[in-house]
XYZ file of C-alpha atoms in Angstrom:
536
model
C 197.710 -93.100 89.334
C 199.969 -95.320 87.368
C 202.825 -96.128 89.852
C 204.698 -98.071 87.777
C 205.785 -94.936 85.871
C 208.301 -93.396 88.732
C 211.198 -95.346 87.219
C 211.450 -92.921 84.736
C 211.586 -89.879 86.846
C 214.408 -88.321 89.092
C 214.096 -86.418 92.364
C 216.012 -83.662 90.914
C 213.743 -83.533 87.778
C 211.756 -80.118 87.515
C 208.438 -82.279 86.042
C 205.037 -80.289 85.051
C 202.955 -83.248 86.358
C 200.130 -82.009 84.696
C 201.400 -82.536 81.323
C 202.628 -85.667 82.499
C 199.563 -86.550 83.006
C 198.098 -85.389 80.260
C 199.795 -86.980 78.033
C 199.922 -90.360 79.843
C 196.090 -90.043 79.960
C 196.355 -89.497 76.162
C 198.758 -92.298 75.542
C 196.266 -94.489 77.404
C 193.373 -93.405 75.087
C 195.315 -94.131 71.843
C 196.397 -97.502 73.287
C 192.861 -98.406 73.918
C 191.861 -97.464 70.573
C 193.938 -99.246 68.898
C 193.908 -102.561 70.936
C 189.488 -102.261 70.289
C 190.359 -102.371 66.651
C 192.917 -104.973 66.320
C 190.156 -108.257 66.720
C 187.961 -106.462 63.827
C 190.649 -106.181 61.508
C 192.477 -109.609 62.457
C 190.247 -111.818 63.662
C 190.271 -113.617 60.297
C 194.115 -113.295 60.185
C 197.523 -113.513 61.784
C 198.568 -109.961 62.510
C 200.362 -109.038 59.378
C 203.866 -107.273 59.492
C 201.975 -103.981 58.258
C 199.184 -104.380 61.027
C 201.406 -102.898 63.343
C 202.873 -99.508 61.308
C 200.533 -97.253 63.359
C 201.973 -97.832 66.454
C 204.988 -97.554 64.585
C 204.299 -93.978 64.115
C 203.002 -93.235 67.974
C 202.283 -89.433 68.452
C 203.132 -90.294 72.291
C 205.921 -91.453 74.462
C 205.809 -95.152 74.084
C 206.760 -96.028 77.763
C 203.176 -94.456 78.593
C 201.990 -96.397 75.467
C 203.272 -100.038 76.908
C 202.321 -98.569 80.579
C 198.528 -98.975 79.029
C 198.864 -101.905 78.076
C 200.451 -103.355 80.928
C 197.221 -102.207 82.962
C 195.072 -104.028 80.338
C 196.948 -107.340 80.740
C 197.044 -107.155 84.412
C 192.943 -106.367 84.343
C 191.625 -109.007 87.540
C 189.236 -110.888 86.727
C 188.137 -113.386 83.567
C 186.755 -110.586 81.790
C 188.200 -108.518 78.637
C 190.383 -111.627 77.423
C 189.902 -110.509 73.394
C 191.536 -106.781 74.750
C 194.073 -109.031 76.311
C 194.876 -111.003 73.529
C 195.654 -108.635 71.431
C 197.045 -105.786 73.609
C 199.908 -109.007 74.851
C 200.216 -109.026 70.807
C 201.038 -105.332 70.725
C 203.445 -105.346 73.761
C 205.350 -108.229 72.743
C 205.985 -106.659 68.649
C 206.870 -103.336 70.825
C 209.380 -104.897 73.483
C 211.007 -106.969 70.691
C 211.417 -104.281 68.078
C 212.997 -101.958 70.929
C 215.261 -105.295 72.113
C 216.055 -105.850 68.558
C 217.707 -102.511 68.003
C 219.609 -102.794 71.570
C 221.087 -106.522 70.281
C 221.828 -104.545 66.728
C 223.465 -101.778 68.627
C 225.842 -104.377 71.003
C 226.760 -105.972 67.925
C 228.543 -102.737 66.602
C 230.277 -102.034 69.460
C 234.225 -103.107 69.722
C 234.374 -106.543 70.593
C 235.795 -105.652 74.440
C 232.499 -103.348 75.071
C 230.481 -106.471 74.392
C 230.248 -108.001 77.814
C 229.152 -112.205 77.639
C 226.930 -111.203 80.452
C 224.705 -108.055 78.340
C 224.533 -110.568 74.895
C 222.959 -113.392 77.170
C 220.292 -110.924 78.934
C 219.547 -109.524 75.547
C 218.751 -113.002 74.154
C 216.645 -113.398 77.112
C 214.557 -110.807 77.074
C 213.630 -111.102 72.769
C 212.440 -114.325 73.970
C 210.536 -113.519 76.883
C 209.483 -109.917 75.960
C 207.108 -109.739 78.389
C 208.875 -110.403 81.459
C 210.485 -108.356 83.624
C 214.320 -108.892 82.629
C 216.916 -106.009 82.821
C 220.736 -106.031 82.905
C 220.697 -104.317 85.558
C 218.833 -106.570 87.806
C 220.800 -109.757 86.334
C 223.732 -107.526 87.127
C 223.181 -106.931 90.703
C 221.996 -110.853 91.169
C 225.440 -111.455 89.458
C 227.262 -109.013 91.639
C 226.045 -110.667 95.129
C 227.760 -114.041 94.125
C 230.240 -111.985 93.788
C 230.344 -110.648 96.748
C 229.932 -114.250 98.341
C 232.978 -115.334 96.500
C 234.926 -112.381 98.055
C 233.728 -113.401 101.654
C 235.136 -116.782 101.448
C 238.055 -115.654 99.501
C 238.418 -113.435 102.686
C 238.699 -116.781 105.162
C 241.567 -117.760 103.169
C 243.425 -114.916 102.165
C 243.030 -111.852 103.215
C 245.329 -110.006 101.591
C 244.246 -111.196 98.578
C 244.466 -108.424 95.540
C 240.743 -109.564 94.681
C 239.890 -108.054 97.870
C 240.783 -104.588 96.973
C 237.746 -101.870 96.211
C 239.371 -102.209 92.470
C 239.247 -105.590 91.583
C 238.410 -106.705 88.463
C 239.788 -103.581 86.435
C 242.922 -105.279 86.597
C 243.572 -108.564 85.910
C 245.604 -110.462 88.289
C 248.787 -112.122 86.927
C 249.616 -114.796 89.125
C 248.858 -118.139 88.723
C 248.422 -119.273 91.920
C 246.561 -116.152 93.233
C 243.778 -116.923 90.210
C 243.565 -120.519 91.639
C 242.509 -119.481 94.966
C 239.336 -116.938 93.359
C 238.388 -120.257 91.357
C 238.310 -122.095 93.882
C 236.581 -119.884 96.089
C 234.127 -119.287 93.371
C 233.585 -123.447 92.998
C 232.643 -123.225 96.625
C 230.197 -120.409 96.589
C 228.844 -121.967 93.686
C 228.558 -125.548 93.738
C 228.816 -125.991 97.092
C 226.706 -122.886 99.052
C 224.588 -122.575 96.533
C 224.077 -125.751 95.073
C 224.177 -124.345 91.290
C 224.420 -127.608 88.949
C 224.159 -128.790 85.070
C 220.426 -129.790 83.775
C 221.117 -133.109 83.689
C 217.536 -134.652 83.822
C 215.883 -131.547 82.238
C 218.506 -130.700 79.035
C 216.397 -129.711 76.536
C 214.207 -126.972 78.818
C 214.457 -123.818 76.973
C 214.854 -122.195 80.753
C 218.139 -123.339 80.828
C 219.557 -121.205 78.022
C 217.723 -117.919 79.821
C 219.839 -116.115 82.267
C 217.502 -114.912 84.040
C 216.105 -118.936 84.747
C 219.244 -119.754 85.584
C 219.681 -117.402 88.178
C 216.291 -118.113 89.756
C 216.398 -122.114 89.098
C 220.375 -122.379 89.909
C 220.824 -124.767 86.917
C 221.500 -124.474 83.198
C 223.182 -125.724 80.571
C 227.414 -125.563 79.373
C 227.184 -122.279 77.828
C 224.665 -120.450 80.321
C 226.349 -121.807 83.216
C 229.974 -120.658 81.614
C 228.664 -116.939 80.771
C 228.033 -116.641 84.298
C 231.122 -118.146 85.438
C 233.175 -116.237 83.224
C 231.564 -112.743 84.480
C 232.165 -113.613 87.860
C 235.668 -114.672 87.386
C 236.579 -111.586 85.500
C 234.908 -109.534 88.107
C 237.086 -111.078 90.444
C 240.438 -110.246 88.342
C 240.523 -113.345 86.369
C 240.448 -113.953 82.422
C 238.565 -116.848 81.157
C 237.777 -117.169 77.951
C 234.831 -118.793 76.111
C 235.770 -122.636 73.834
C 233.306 -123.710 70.959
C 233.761 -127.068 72.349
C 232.074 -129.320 70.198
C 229.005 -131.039 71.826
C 229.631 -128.883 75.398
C 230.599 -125.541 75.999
C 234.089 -124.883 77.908
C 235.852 -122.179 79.075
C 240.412 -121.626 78.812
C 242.246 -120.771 81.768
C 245.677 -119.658 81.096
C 248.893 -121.145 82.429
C 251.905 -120.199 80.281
C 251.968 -117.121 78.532
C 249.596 -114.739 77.861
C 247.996 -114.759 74.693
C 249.954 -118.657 74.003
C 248.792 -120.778 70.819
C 249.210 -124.185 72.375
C 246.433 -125.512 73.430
C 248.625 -127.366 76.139
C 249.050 -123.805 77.763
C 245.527 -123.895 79.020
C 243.315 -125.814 81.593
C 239.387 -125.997 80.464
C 236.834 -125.638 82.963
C 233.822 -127.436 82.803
C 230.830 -124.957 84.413
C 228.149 -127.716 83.924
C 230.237 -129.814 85.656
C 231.120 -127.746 88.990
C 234.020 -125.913 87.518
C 235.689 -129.012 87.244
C 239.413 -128.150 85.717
C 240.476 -130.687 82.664
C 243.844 -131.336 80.517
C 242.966 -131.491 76.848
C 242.869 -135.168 76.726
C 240.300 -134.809 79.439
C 238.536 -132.621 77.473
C 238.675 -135.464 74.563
C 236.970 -138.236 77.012
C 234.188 -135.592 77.780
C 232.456 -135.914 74.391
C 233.813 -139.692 73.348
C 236.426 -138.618 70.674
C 239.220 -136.319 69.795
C 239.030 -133.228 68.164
C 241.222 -131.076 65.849
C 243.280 -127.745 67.894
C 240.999 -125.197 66.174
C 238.472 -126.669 68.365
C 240.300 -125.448 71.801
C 240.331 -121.973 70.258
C 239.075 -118.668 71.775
C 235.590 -117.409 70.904
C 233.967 -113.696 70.183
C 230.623 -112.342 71.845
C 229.055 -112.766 69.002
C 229.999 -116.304 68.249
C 228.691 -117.159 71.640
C 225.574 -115.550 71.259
C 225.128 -117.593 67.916
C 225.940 -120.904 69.631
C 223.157 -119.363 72.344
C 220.741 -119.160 69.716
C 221.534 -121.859 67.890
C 220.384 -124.116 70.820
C 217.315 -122.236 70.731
C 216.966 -122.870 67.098
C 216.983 -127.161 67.982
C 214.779 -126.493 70.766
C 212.244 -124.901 68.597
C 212.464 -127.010 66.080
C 211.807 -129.903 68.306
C 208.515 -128.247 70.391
C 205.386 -130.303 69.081
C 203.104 -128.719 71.409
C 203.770 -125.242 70.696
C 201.650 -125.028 67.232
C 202.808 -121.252 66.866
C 206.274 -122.263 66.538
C 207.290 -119.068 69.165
C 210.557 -120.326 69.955
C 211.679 -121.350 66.367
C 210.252 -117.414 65.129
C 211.676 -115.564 67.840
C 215.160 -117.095 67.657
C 215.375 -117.436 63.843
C 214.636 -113.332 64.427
C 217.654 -112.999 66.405
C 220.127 -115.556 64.412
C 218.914 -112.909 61.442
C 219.804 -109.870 63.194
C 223.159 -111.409 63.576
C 224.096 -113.170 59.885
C 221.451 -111.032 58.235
C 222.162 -113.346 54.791
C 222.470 -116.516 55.833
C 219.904 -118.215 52.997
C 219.621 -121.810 55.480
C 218.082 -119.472 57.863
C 216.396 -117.154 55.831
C 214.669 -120.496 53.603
C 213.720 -121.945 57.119
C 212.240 -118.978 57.671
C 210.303 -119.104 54.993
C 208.812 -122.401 55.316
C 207.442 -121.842 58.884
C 206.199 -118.330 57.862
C 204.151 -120.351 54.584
C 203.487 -123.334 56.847
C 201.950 -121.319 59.588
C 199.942 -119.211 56.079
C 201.180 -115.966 57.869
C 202.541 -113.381 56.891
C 202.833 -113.895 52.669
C 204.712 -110.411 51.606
C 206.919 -111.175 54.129
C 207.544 -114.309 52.708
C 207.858 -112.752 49.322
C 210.357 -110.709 50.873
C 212.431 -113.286 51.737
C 212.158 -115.183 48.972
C 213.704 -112.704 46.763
C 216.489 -111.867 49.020
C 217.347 -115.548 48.681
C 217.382 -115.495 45.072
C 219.389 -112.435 45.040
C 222.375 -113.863 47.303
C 222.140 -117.304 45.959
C 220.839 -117.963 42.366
C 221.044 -121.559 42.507
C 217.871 -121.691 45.552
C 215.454 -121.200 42.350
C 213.737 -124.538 42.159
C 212.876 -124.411 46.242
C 212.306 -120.555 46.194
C 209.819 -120.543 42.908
C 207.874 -123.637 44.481
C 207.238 -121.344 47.593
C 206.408 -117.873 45.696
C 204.392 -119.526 43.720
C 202.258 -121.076 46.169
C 202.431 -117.791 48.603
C 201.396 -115.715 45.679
C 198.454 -118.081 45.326
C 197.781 -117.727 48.883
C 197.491 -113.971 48.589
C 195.147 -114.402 45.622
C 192.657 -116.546 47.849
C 193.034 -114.143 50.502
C 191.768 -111.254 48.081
C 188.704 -113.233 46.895
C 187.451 -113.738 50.098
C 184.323 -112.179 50.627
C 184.038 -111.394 54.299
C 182.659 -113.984 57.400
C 180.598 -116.991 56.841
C 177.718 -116.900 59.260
C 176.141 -120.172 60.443
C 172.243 -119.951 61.382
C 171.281 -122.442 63.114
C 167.501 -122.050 62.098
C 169.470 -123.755 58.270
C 168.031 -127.367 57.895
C 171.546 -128.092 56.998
C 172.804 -127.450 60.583
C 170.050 -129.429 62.613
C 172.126 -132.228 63.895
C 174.336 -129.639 65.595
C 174.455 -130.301 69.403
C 176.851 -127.899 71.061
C 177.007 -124.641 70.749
C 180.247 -121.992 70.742
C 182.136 -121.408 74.740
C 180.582 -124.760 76.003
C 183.594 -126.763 77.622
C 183.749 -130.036 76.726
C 185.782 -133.101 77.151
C 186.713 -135.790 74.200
C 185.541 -139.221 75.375
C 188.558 -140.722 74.136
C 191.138 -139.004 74.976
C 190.437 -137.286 77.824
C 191.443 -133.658 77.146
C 188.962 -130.583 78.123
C 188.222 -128.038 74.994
C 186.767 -125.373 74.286
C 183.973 -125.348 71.027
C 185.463 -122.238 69.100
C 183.154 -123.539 65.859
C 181.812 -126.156 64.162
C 180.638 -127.344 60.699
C 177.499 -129.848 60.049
C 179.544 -132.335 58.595
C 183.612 -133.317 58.196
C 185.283 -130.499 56.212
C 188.750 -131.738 55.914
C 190.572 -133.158 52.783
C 190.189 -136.919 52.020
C 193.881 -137.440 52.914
C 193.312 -135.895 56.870
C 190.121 -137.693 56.998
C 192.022 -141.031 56.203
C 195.479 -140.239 58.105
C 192.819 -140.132 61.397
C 190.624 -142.745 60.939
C 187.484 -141.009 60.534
C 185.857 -143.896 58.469
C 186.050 -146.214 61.679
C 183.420 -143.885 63.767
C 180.026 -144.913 63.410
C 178.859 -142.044 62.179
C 182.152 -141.547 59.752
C 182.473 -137.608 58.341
C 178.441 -137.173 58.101
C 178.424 -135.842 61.392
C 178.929 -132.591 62.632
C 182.530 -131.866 63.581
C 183.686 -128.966 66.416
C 186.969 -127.081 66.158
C 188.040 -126.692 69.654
C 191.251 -125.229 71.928
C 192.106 -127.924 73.587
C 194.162 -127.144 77.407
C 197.911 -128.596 76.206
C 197.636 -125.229 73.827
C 196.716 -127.118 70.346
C 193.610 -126.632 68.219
C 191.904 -130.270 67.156
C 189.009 -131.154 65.470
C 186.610 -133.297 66.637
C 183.735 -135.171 65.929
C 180.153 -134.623 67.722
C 179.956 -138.503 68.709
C 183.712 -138.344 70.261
C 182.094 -135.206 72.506
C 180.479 -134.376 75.961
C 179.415 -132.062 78.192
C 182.392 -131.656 81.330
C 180.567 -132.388 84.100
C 183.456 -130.130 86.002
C 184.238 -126.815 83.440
C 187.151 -124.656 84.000
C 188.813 -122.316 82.098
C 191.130 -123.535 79.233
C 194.536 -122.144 79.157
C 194.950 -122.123 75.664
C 197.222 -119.309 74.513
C 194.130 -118.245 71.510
C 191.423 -118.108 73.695
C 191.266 -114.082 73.630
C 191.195 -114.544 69.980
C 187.581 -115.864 70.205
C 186.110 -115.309 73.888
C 186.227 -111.986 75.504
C 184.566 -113.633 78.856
C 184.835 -116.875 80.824
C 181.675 -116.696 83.797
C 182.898 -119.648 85.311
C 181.185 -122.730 83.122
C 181.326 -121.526 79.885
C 183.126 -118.781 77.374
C 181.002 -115.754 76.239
C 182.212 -115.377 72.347
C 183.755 -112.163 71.920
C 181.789 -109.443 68.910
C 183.648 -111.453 65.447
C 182.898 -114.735 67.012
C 179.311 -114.100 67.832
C 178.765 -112.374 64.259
C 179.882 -116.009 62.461
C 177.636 -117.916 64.622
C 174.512 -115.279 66.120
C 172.279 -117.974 67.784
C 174.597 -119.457 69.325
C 175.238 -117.721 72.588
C 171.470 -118.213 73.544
C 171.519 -121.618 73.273
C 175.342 -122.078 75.655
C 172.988 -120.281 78.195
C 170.243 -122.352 77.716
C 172.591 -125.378 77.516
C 174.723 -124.599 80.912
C 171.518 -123.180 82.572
C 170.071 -126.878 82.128
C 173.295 -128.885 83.013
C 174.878 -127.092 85.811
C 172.165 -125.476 87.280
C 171.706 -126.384 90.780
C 175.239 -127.531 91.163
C 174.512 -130.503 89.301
C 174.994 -132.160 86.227
């Protein structure tokens, strides 16, 4: 019945099945439950940091729990899209949560039980928590190049200690002997498999996930040198990771072990095919020189902070992303790691009281700031203040507005909620999520767009509408039209709203359709008249 289960079970387990499958059955019940209730309570709302304490406190295994709502996410069809909004929600707070603990956990351990390899799959999978990434997969993909490495290693020397069923439990001392495995390596690579820096695509988060480099064969300094580094020492040879300003290197030594002059080492460039450079070579790479400390050896969990730190830039510059994933989820794990850092903590913060979610987090924050550093209380009373004002609001507010449109107010309202559209201007195709008879935006947004210049100015009615790059606009009714060619919108909130799409228009999901109650008549009316017959 649920396949994907057997993972958990060996041969040699005595299993009652029945209570396996009771309690699976029961699992999937509760699951259910809770995902129906989620778009009552939160519709209005991003899921608060409490919203999720009863599935905190599951009465059932939890990998029959996320087994649920796997099935729900993986429904066919375009039907139930509110249950699988919110039951991706629940899986990715879940995944993270457990990864969270796992990254807290590594961190604990003594620095040489913290493989490069397990920090960089663990980064990987907070960030994509709902793919299928495991170590041990990476592991075995990690292994076969390996194993390629060996093979050619083989064709050169065979006799090679690298060769032996051992190899990589000890570390092998010659110089010459760890030359050959490099360059072996370089060949299996670079040159079989064609693995190469991100030159013309730098600033794709894919490049800092393991997992994407693996499958794309490309990357970035520090992904590509975690994998090199693995492979090498697999292969009975120590690298060791450089916090190279501006690109990541890895140290190769070649005087004594352990040696303090940076002159004792060659640096290998993994984003540029292993390539093997002096320190003054090291110097052109980036344009200038650097100080010595800069050539120095590196922990795990420095390289995991350089790891997220890219992440960090890269979510700070996304523009389309208007949920800011990227920036939350790796501001989550730079936390986990330097717990009171108050830059990070303030920056998280902001985007929490920019996005207006979560406030008692915010609160939260705000006071642990103040409580390491005193001298944050002009910036941190600004923000409680105005979060604290935010909560009031929130308390006042007296349930959903509902918009009849049998109000005189609302007759010059055209289009109705789930009718695709496309703006006349700009091209895009939308979604109509709701819509107000006239311009309800502050002066300074109605000026910063231009809205005086339509002919019909803010007295018009205006549509809020998921647009298909993933952002939510606002448009006016004159800058509107029908798309003579609908499809569905892949807008990341469109389960938020819609629980159906039949093919020409969204069906508004039960909150939607209690805002706005005549308007799902009139889409049917609308699409029956336009598209009916094939034609517009």
């Amino acid at each position: 019945r649920w396949p994907s289960l057997l993972k958990y079970y060996s041969h040699s387990d005595g299993v009652s099945w029945l209570e396996e499958y009771k309690a699976r059955h029961s699992a999937g019940l509760e699951a259910q439950r809770i995902v129906a209730s989620f778009s009552k309570r939160f519709f209005s709302e991003h899921v608060p940091c409490d919203g999720f304490s009863d599935i905190e406190t599951l009465g059932c295994p939890s990998h029959f729990f996320e087994d649920e709502l796997m099935c729900i996410l993986n429904m066919e069809g375009r039907k139930g899209l509110t249950w699988k909004y919110y039951a991706k929600k629940i899986l990715y707070f879940l995944r993270q949560q457990n990864i969270l603990k796992n990254l807290k956990e590594y961190l604990q351990r003594p620095t040489e039980r913290q493989s490069f390899l397990e920090g960089a799959v663990l980064i990987d999978q907070y960030c994509n928590p709902l793919s299928d990434i495991c170590l041990k997969s990476v592991q075995a993909q990690v292994d076969d190049i390996t194993e390629k490495v060996r093979k050619v290693l083989r064709t050169k020397n065979p006799r090679h200690p690298s060769l032996a069923s051992k190899a990589g439990e000890v570390l092998i001392p010659e110089v010459e002997l760890q030359r050959q495995v490099l360059d072996a390596m370089n060949c299996v690579l670079y040159e079989q498999l064609k693995y190469k820096g991100n030159e013309l695509d730098y600033y794709n988060s894919l490049n800092s996930y393991i997992h994407q480099v693996l499958i794309r064969r490309t990357g970035i300094p520090i992904s590509l040198s975690v994998l090199y580094l693995t492979i090498a020492r697999q292969l009975g040879v120590k690298l060791e990771p450089v916090n190279f300003p501006s690109h990541f290197l890895l140290r190769w030594c070649q005087g004594k072990e352990g040696s303090t002059d940076i002159f004792d080492y060659t640096y290998i460039d993994a984003f540029g095919k292993g390539k093997q450079l002096t320190v003054k070579e090291c110097e052109y790479l980036i344009g200038h020189h650097v100080t010595e400390e800069f050539y120095g050896v590196v922990t795990s969990k420095e390289v995991l902070q350089r790891m997220v730190g890219n992440l960090l830039n890269l979510g700070k510059r996304e523009s389309t992303d208007q949920s800011y994933q990227l920036l939350r989820d790796s501001l989550d794990l730079y936390l986990a790691m330097y717990p009171d850092n108050v830059q990070h903590l303030m920056l998280q913060a902001r985007l929490y009281f920019h996005l207006g979610i979560w406030p008692e987090k915010v609160l939260d924050i705000l006071q642990h700031i103040q409580a390491l550093d005193p001298s944050q209380h002009g910036a941190v009373g600004y923000l409680m203040q105005h979060t604290l004002e935010h909560i009031e609001r929130r308390k006042e507010e007296l349930g959903p507005e509902v918009k009849h449109r049998s109000d005189e107010k609302h007759k010059e309202v055209c289009f109705s909620i789930g009718l695709i559209m496309k703006h006349k201007r700009y091209g895009y195709n939308c979604v109509i999520y709701g819509w107000d008879p006239a311009c309800m935006m502050g002066h300074e947004w109605i000026r910063n767009m231009n809205v005086h210049s339509l002919p019909h100015g803010p007295h018009q009615p205006f549509y809020n509408v998921l647009v298909e790059d993933g952002s939510c606009r606002y448009a006016a009714q004159e800058n509107l039209e029908y798309n003579s060619e609908p499809r569905e919108i892949p807008h990341p909130d469109i389960g938020r709203y819609f629980s159906e799409f039949t093919g020409v228009h969204y069906l508004a999901n039960t909150e939607l359709e209690i805002r706005y109650p005549e308007d799902l008549e009139l889409t049917r009316a609308t699409v029956q008249k336009i598209y009916s017959s094939g034609k517009e």
